[in-house]
């Protein structure tokens, strides 16, 4: 695929409140040993009471604008990837645009759960082929702690909140910093949609004052999801490498969706990518869904793990089911 899209000024925001595994032991019937051995997670950031997801998106977006030298008025598109939107409507993108004072932009959300960043790259790079002069703000945000059932130990220990944002523009636009999107592949299997759900939509009627049902919260069939996640992330990585005439030897850094250390290690082992080439931060953030990959890319770059000229393979898997992979070449 022709490279048409460049990502730059990637920054991340995590809410200051941290829940450690020891904190969770006080909330639910679990142990630090179980969480670490099954998932690799040690702590996660969660949105404080009274704070909004748009507080996170505004914070990282303003820092992306500052880092890029782009003014809010220069933006043509604001795209937010999330599966925990602040409201059913207006979109999280319109809420952010309003708070930023960005007028006349195309603003919309993308709902592909943990694969949201990759679906957003897919959509935005397509739009950049149609409008090469566009200058887009992409924000990935989740506040899953607001929809976790804190009495369900099999899910509440897994997730964290966070946001990350970047500028997407034509690959030939001046500047040349950041990473060029070499290719992106997105897939889904709605036949498995029951495996991970968060309700609260219009599938069920509510009246004022009604109590919400259990379906309002996140449900996941973990073991079955795990099986699909490993198989599909391996398949899609192999497919994107093959269609670009590459092998794993051409990958300098592998940044998989940070859901579970065992999944990351299983995918890496099956692909034949291990050790220093694999970036992991799930221990400190848990699964931040759509924000997971950009948050990890940001942190990997900050730690000097992505030297200039690196090719980065990213892959994600989430509710839908959705999954995908992308190749990024860093300037
Ligand atoms: N503490 C202690 N015990 C627990 C906990 C806990 N927090 N959670 C579950 N257990 C128990 C279970 O009750 C079960 O006990 P039992 O054998 O007596 O019934 C036992 O541990 C094993 O439970 P499993 O669910 O089979 O554990 P598993 O090893 O499969 O690990 C996990 C669960 C971590 C959820 C794993 O299956 C997983 O990571 N799945 C994939 C998650 C994922 O990738 N999601 C994708 C994206 S999410 C999105 O899109 C929003």
mmCIF file with all atom_site columns, C-alpha atoms and ligand atoms in Angstrom, residues 24 28-35 37-39 41 83-84 112-115 142 144 152-159 196-198 218-227 229-230 233 257-263 287-290 317-322, ligand 1:
data_model
loop_
_atom_site.group_PDB
_atom_site.id
_atom_site.type_symbol
_atom_site.label_atom_id
_atom_site.label_alt_id
_atom_site.label_comp_id
_atom_site.label_asym_id
_atom_site.label_entity_id
_atom_site.label_seq_id
_atom_site.pdbx_PDB_ins_code
_atom_site.Cartn_x
_atom_site.Cartn_y
_atom_site.Cartn_z
_atom_site.occupancy
_atom_site.B_iso_or_equiv
_atom_site.pdbx_formal_charge
_atom_site.auth_seq_id
_atom_site.auth_comp_id
_atom_site.auth_asym_id
_atom_site.auth_atom_id
_atom_site.pdbx_PDB_model_num
ATOM   1   C CA  . UNK A 1 24  ? -8.364  -4.423  44.391 1.00 0.00 ? 24  UNK A CA  1
ATOM   2   C CA  . UNK A 1 28  ? -13.125 -7.837  45.467 1.00 0.00 ? 28  UNK A CA  1
ATOM   3   C CA  . UNK A 1 29  ? -12.269 -11.508 46.025 1.00 0.00 ? 29  UNK A CA  1
ATOM   4   C CA  . UNK A 1 30  ? -8.848  -11.603 44.332 1.00 0.00 ? 30  UNK A CA  1
ATOM   5   C CA  . UNK A 1 31  ? -5.114  -11.727 45.045 1.00 0.00 ? 31  UNK A CA  1
ATOM   6   C CA  . UNK A 1 32  ? -2.062  -9.917  43.694 1.00 0.00 ? 32  UNK A CA  1
ATOM   7   C CA  . UNK A 1 33  ? -0.603  -13.345 42.839 1.00 0.00 ? 33  UNK A CA  1
ATOM   8   C CA  . UNK A 1 34  ? -3.625  -14.307 40.686 1.00 0.00 ? 34  UNK A CA  1
ATOM   9   C CA  . UNK A 1 35  ? -3.693  -11.000 38.828 1.00 0.00 ? 35  UNK A CA  1
ATOM   10  C CA  . UNK A 1 37  ? 0.370   -14.558 37.141 1.00 0.00 ? 37  UNK A CA  1
ATOM   11  C CA  . UNK A 1 38  ? -2.724  -14.550 34.858 1.00 0.00 ? 38  UNK A CA  1
ATOM   12  C CA  . UNK A 1 39  ? -2.378  -11.088 33.348 1.00 0.00 ? 39  UNK A CA  1
ATOM   13  C CA  . UNK A 1 41  ? -1.011  -6.346  35.501 1.00 0.00 ? 41  UNK A CA  1
ATOM   14  C CA  . UNK A 1 83  ? -15.962 2.222   23.316 1.00 0.00 ? 83  UNK A CA  1
ATOM   15  C CA  . UNK A 1 84  ? -16.789 4.127   26.508 1.00 0.00 ? 84  UNK A CA  1
ATOM   16  C CA  . UNK A 1 112 ? -14.030 -0.628  17.464 1.00 0.00 ? 112 UNK A CA  1
ATOM   17  C CA  . UNK A 1 113 ? -13.204 -1.250  21.156 1.00 0.00 ? 113 UNK A CA  1
ATOM   18  C CA  . UNK A 1 114 ? -9.553  -2.208  21.685 1.00 0.00 ? 114 UNK A CA  1
ATOM   19  C CA  . UNK A 1 115 ? -8.943  -2.058  17.913 1.00 0.00 ? 115 UNK A CA  1
ATOM   20  C CA  . UNK A 1 142 ? -11.339 5.024   27.431 1.00 0.00 ? 142 UNK A CA  1
ATOM   21  C CA  . UNK A 1 144 ? -13.716 1.619   31.209 1.00 0.00 ? 144 UNK A CA  1
ATOM   22  C CA  . UNK A 1 152 ? -17.033 -9.277  38.902 1.00 0.00 ? 152 UNK A CA  1
ATOM   23  C CA  . UNK A 1 153 ? -13.468 -10.261 39.765 1.00 0.00 ? 153 UNK A CA  1
ATOM   24  C CA  . UNK A 1 154 ? -12.910 -11.880 36.386 1.00 0.00 ? 154 UNK A CA  1
ATOM   25  C CA  . UNK A 1 155 ? -13.084 -8.516  34.595 1.00 0.00 ? 155 UNK A CA  1
ATOM   26  C CA  . UNK A 1 156 ? -12.669 -5.636  37.058 1.00 0.00 ? 156 UNK A CA  1
ATOM   27  C CA  . UNK A 1 157 ? -8.967  -6.339  37.599 1.00 0.00 ? 157 UNK A CA  1
ATOM   28  C CA  . UNK A 1 158 ? -8.123  -6.119  33.893 1.00 0.00 ? 158 UNK A CA  1
ATOM   29  C CA  . UNK A 1 159 ? -8.901  -2.578  32.790 1.00 0.00 ? 159 UNK A CA  1
ATOM   30  C CA  . UNK A 1 196 ? -17.331 -8.980  25.111 1.00 0.00 ? 196 UNK A CA  1
ATOM   31  C CA  . UNK A 1 197 ? -20.222 -6.595  25.704 1.00 0.00 ? 197 UNK A CA  1
ATOM   32  C CA  . UNK A 1 198 ? -20.983 -3.275  27.408 1.00 0.00 ? 198 UNK A CA  1
ATOM   33  C CA  . UNK A 1 218 ? -18.718 -4.903  30.861 1.00 0.00 ? 218 UNK A CA  1
ATOM   34  C CA  . UNK A 1 219 ? -19.064 -8.654  30.407 1.00 0.00 ? 219 UNK A CA  1
ATOM   35  C CA  . UNK A 1 220 ? -16.358 -10.829 28.932 1.00 0.00 ? 220 UNK A CA  1
ATOM   36  C CA  . UNK A 1 221 ? -15.944 -14.537 28.350 1.00 0.00 ? 221 UNK A CA  1
ATOM   37  C CA  . UNK A 1 222 ? -12.229 -14.353 29.056 1.00 0.00 ? 222 UNK A CA  1
ATOM   38  C CA  . UNK A 1 223 ? -10.985 -17.796 28.109 1.00 0.00 ? 223 UNK A CA  1
ATOM   39  C CA  . UNK A 1 224 ? -12.794 -17.863 24.750 1.00 0.00 ? 224 UNK A CA  1
ATOM   40  C CA  . UNK A 1 225 ? -11.694 -14.278 24.012 1.00 0.00 ? 225 UNK A CA  1
ATOM   41  C CA  . UNK A 1 226 ? -8.105  -15.232 24.789 1.00 0.00 ? 226 UNK A CA  1
ATOM   42  C CA  . UNK A 1 227 ? -8.189  -18.025 22.200 1.00 0.00 ? 227 UNK A CA  1
ATOM   43  C CA  . UNK A 1 229 ? -7.162  -12.926 20.414 1.00 0.00 ? 229 UNK A CA  1
ATOM   44  C CA  . UNK A 1 230 ? -3.981  -14.977 20.036 1.00 0.00 ? 230 UNK A CA  1
ATOM   45  C CA  . UNK A 1 233 ? -3.502  -11.211 16.036 1.00 0.00 ? 233 UNK A CA  1
ATOM   46  C CA  . UNK A 1 257 ? -2.396  -4.374  22.324 1.00 0.00 ? 257 UNK A CA  1
ATOM   47  C CA  . UNK A 1 258 ? -1.712  -4.367  26.060 1.00 0.00 ? 258 UNK A CA  1
ATOM   48  C CA  . UNK A 1 259 ? -4.516  -6.602  27.381 1.00 0.00 ? 259 UNK A CA  1
ATOM   49  C CA  . UNK A 1 260 ? -2.638  -9.414  29.043 1.00 0.00 ? 260 UNK A CA  1
ATOM   50  C CA  . UNK A 1 261 ? 1.067   -10.312 29.254 1.00 0.00 ? 261 UNK A CA  1
ATOM   51  C CA  . UNK A 1 262 ? 0.332   -13.974 28.494 1.00 0.00 ? 262 UNK A CA  1
ATOM   52  C CA  . UNK A 1 263 ? -1.432  -12.994 25.240 1.00 0.00 ? 263 UNK A CA  1
ATOM   53  C CA  . UNK A 1 287 ? -6.013  -2.827  29.365 1.00 0.00 ? 287 UNK A CA  1
ATOM   54  C CA  . UNK A 1 288 ? -6.865  0.726   28.260 1.00 0.00 ? 288 UNK A CA  1
ATOM   55  C CA  . UNK A 1 289 ? -8.686  -0.579  25.155 1.00 0.00 ? 289 UNK A CA  1
ATOM   56  C CA  . UNK A 1 290 ? -8.536  1.964   22.280 1.00 0.00 ? 290 UNK A CA  1
ATOM   57  C CA  . UNK A 1 317 ? -7.857  -7.269  19.290 1.00 0.00 ? 317 UNK A CA  1
ATOM   58  C CA  . UNK A 1 318 ? -11.114 -6.351  20.978 1.00 0.00 ? 318 UNK A CA  1
ATOM   59  C CA  . UNK A 1 319 ? -14.864 -6.475  21.321 1.00 0.00 ? 319 UNK A CA  1
ATOM   60  C CA  . UNK A 1 320 ? -16.901 -6.887  18.172 1.00 0.00 ? 320 UNK A CA  1
ATOM   61  C CA  . UNK A 1 321 ? -14.898 -9.009  17.677 1.00 0.00 ? 321 UNK A CA  1
ATOM   62  C CA  . UNK A 1 322 ? -12.486 -6.680  15.918 1.00 0.00 ? 322 UNK A CA  1
HETATM 63  N N1  . LIG B 2 .   ? -8.886  -13.351 41.159 1.00 0.00 ? 1   LIG B N1  1
HETATM 64  C C1  . LIG B 2 .   ? -8.869  -14.630 41.561 1.00 0.00 ? 1   LIG B C1  1
HETATM 65  N N2  . LIG B 2 .   ? -9.450  -15.622 40.838 1.00 0.00 ? 1   LIG B N2  1
HETATM 66  C C2  . LIG B 2 .   ? -10.052 -15.276 39.695 1.00 0.00 ? 1   LIG B C2  1
HETATM 67  C C3  . LIG B 2 .   ? -10.106 -13.949 39.227 1.00 0.00 ? 1   LIG B C3  1
HETATM 68  C C4  . LIG B 2 .   ? -9.494  -12.958 40.018 1.00 0.00 ? 1   LIG B C4  1
HETATM 69  N N3  . LIG B 2 .   ? -9.468  -11.660 39.641 1.00 0.00 ? 1   LIG B N3  1
HETATM 70  N N4  . LIG B 2 .   ? -10.767 -13.913 38.049 1.00 0.00 ? 1   LIG B N4  1
HETATM 71  C C5  . LIG B 2 .   ? -11.126 -15.178 37.760 1.00 0.00 ? 1   LIG B C5  1
HETATM 72  N N5  . LIG B 2 .   ? -10.688 -16.009 38.763 1.00 0.00 ? 1   LIG B N5  1
HETATM 73  C C6  . LIG B 2 .   ? -10.858 -17.456 38.873 1.00 0.00 ? 1   LIG B C6  1
HETATM 74  C C7  . LIG B 2 .   ? -12.079 -17.933 38.142 1.00 0.00 ? 1   LIG B C7  1
HETATM 75  O O1  . LIG B 2 .   ? -13.225 -17.843 38.963 1.00 0.00 ? 1   LIG B O1  1
HETATM 76  C C8  . LIG B 2 .   ? -11.710 -19.370 37.830 1.00 0.00 ? 1   LIG B C8  1
HETATM 77  O O2  . LIG B 2 .   ? -11.918 -20.118 38.995 1.00 0.00 ? 1   LIG B O2  1
HETATM 78  P P1  . LIG B 2 .   ? -12.544 -21.596 38.885 1.00 0.00 ? 1   LIG B P1  1
HETATM 79  O O3  . LIG B 2 .   ? -11.552 -22.391 38.086 1.00 0.00 ? 1   LIG B O3  1
HETATM 80  O O4  . LIG B 2 .   ? -12.659 -22.016 40.327 1.00 0.00 ? 1   LIG B O4  1
HETATM 81  O O5  . LIG B 2 .   ? -13.832 -21.427 38.172 1.00 0.00 ? 1   LIG B O5  1
HETATM 82  C C9  . LIG B 2 .   ? -10.207 -19.288 37.584 1.00 0.00 ? 1   LIG B C9  1
HETATM 83  O O6  . LIG B 2 .   ? -9.760  -18.083 38.197 1.00 0.00 ? 1   LIG B O6  1
HETATM 84  C C10 . LIG B 2 .   ? -9.841  -19.306 36.127 1.00 0.00 ? 1   LIG B C10 1
HETATM 85  O O7  . LIG B 2 .   ? -10.618 -18.337 35.436 1.00 0.00 ? 1   LIG B O7  1
HETATM 86  P P2  . LIG B 2 .   ? -10.426 -18.097 33.901 1.00 0.00 ? 1   LIG B P2  1
HETATM 87  O O8  . LIG B 2 .   ? -11.353 -17.006 33.439 1.00 0.00 ? 1   LIG B O8  1
HETATM 88  O O9  . LIG B 2 .   ? -10.492 -19.400 33.156 1.00 0.00 ? 1   LIG B O9  1
HETATM 89  O O10 . LIG B 2 .   ? -8.909  -17.561 33.880 1.00 0.00 ? 1   LIG B O10 1
HETATM 90  P P3  . LIG B 2 .   ? -7.943  -17.366 32.678 1.00 0.00 ? 1   LIG B P3  1
HETATM 91  O O11 . LIG B 2 .   ? -6.677  -18.040 32.956 1.00 0.00 ? 1   LIG B O11 1
HETATM 92  O O12 . LIG B 2 .   ? -8.606  -17.608 31.341 1.00 0.00 ? 1   LIG B O12 1
HETATM 93  O O13 . LIG B 2 .   ? -7.633  -15.790 32.740 1.00 0.00 ? 1   LIG B O13 1
HETATM 94  C C11 . LIG B 2 .   ? -8.314  -13.691 31.707 1.00 0.00 ? 1   LIG B C11 1
HETATM 95  C C12 . LIG B 2 .   ? -8.706  -14.852 32.643 1.00 0.00 ? 1   LIG B C12 1
HETATM 96  C C13 . LIG B 2 .   ? -7.137  -12.970 32.350 1.00 0.00 ? 1   LIG B C13 1
HETATM 97  C C14 . LIG B 2 .   ? -9.499  -12.753 31.598 1.00 0.00 ? 1   LIG B C14 1
HETATM 98  C C15 . LIG B 2 .   ? -7.909  -14.218 30.331 1.00 0.00 ? 1   LIG B C15 1
HETATM 99  O O14 . LIG B 2 .   ? -8.844  -15.159 29.886 1.00 0.00 ? 1   LIG B O14 1
HETATM 100 C C16 . LIG B 2 .   ? -7.775  -13.117 29.284 1.00 0.00 ? 1   LIG B C16 1
HETATM 101 O O15 . LIG B 2 .   ? -6.878  -12.311 29.319 1.00 0.00 ? 1   LIG B O15 1
HETATM 102 N N6  . LIG B 2 .   ? -8.669  -13.101 28.258 1.00 0.00 ? 1   LIG B N6  1
HETATM 103 C C17 . LIG B 2 .   ? -8.578  -12.141 27.136 1.00 0.00 ? 1   LIG B C17 1
HETATM 104 C C18 . LIG B 2 .   ? -8.895  -10.715 27.493 1.00 0.00 ? 1   LIG B C18 1
HETATM 105 C C19 . LIG B 2 .   ? -8.788  -9.828  26.257 1.00 0.00 ? 1   LIG B C19 1
HETATM 106 O O16 . LIG B 2 .   ? -7.860  -9.931  25.481 1.00 0.00 ? 1   LIG B O16 1
HETATM 107 N N7  . LIG B 2 .   ? -9.787  -9.000  25.995 1.00 0.00 ? 1   LIG B N7  1
HETATM 108 C C20 . LIG B 2 .   ? -9.770  -8.281  24.735 1.00 0.00 ? 1   LIG B C20 1
HETATM 109 C C21 . LIG B 2 .   ? -10.121 -6.937  24.733 1.00 0.00 ? 1   LIG B C21 1
HETATM 110 S S1  . LIG B 2 .   ? -11.293 -6.327  25.878 1.00 0.00 ? 1   LIG B S1  1
HETATM 111 C C22 . LIG B 2 .   ? -12.253 -5.143  25.018 1.00 0.00 ? 1   LIG B C22 1
HETATM 112 O O17 . LIG B 2 .   ? -12.326 -5.143  23.817 1.00 0.00 ? 1   LIG B O17 1
HETATM 113 C C23 . LIG B 2 .   ? -13.004 -4.104  25.781 1.00 0.00 ? 1   LIG B C23 1
#
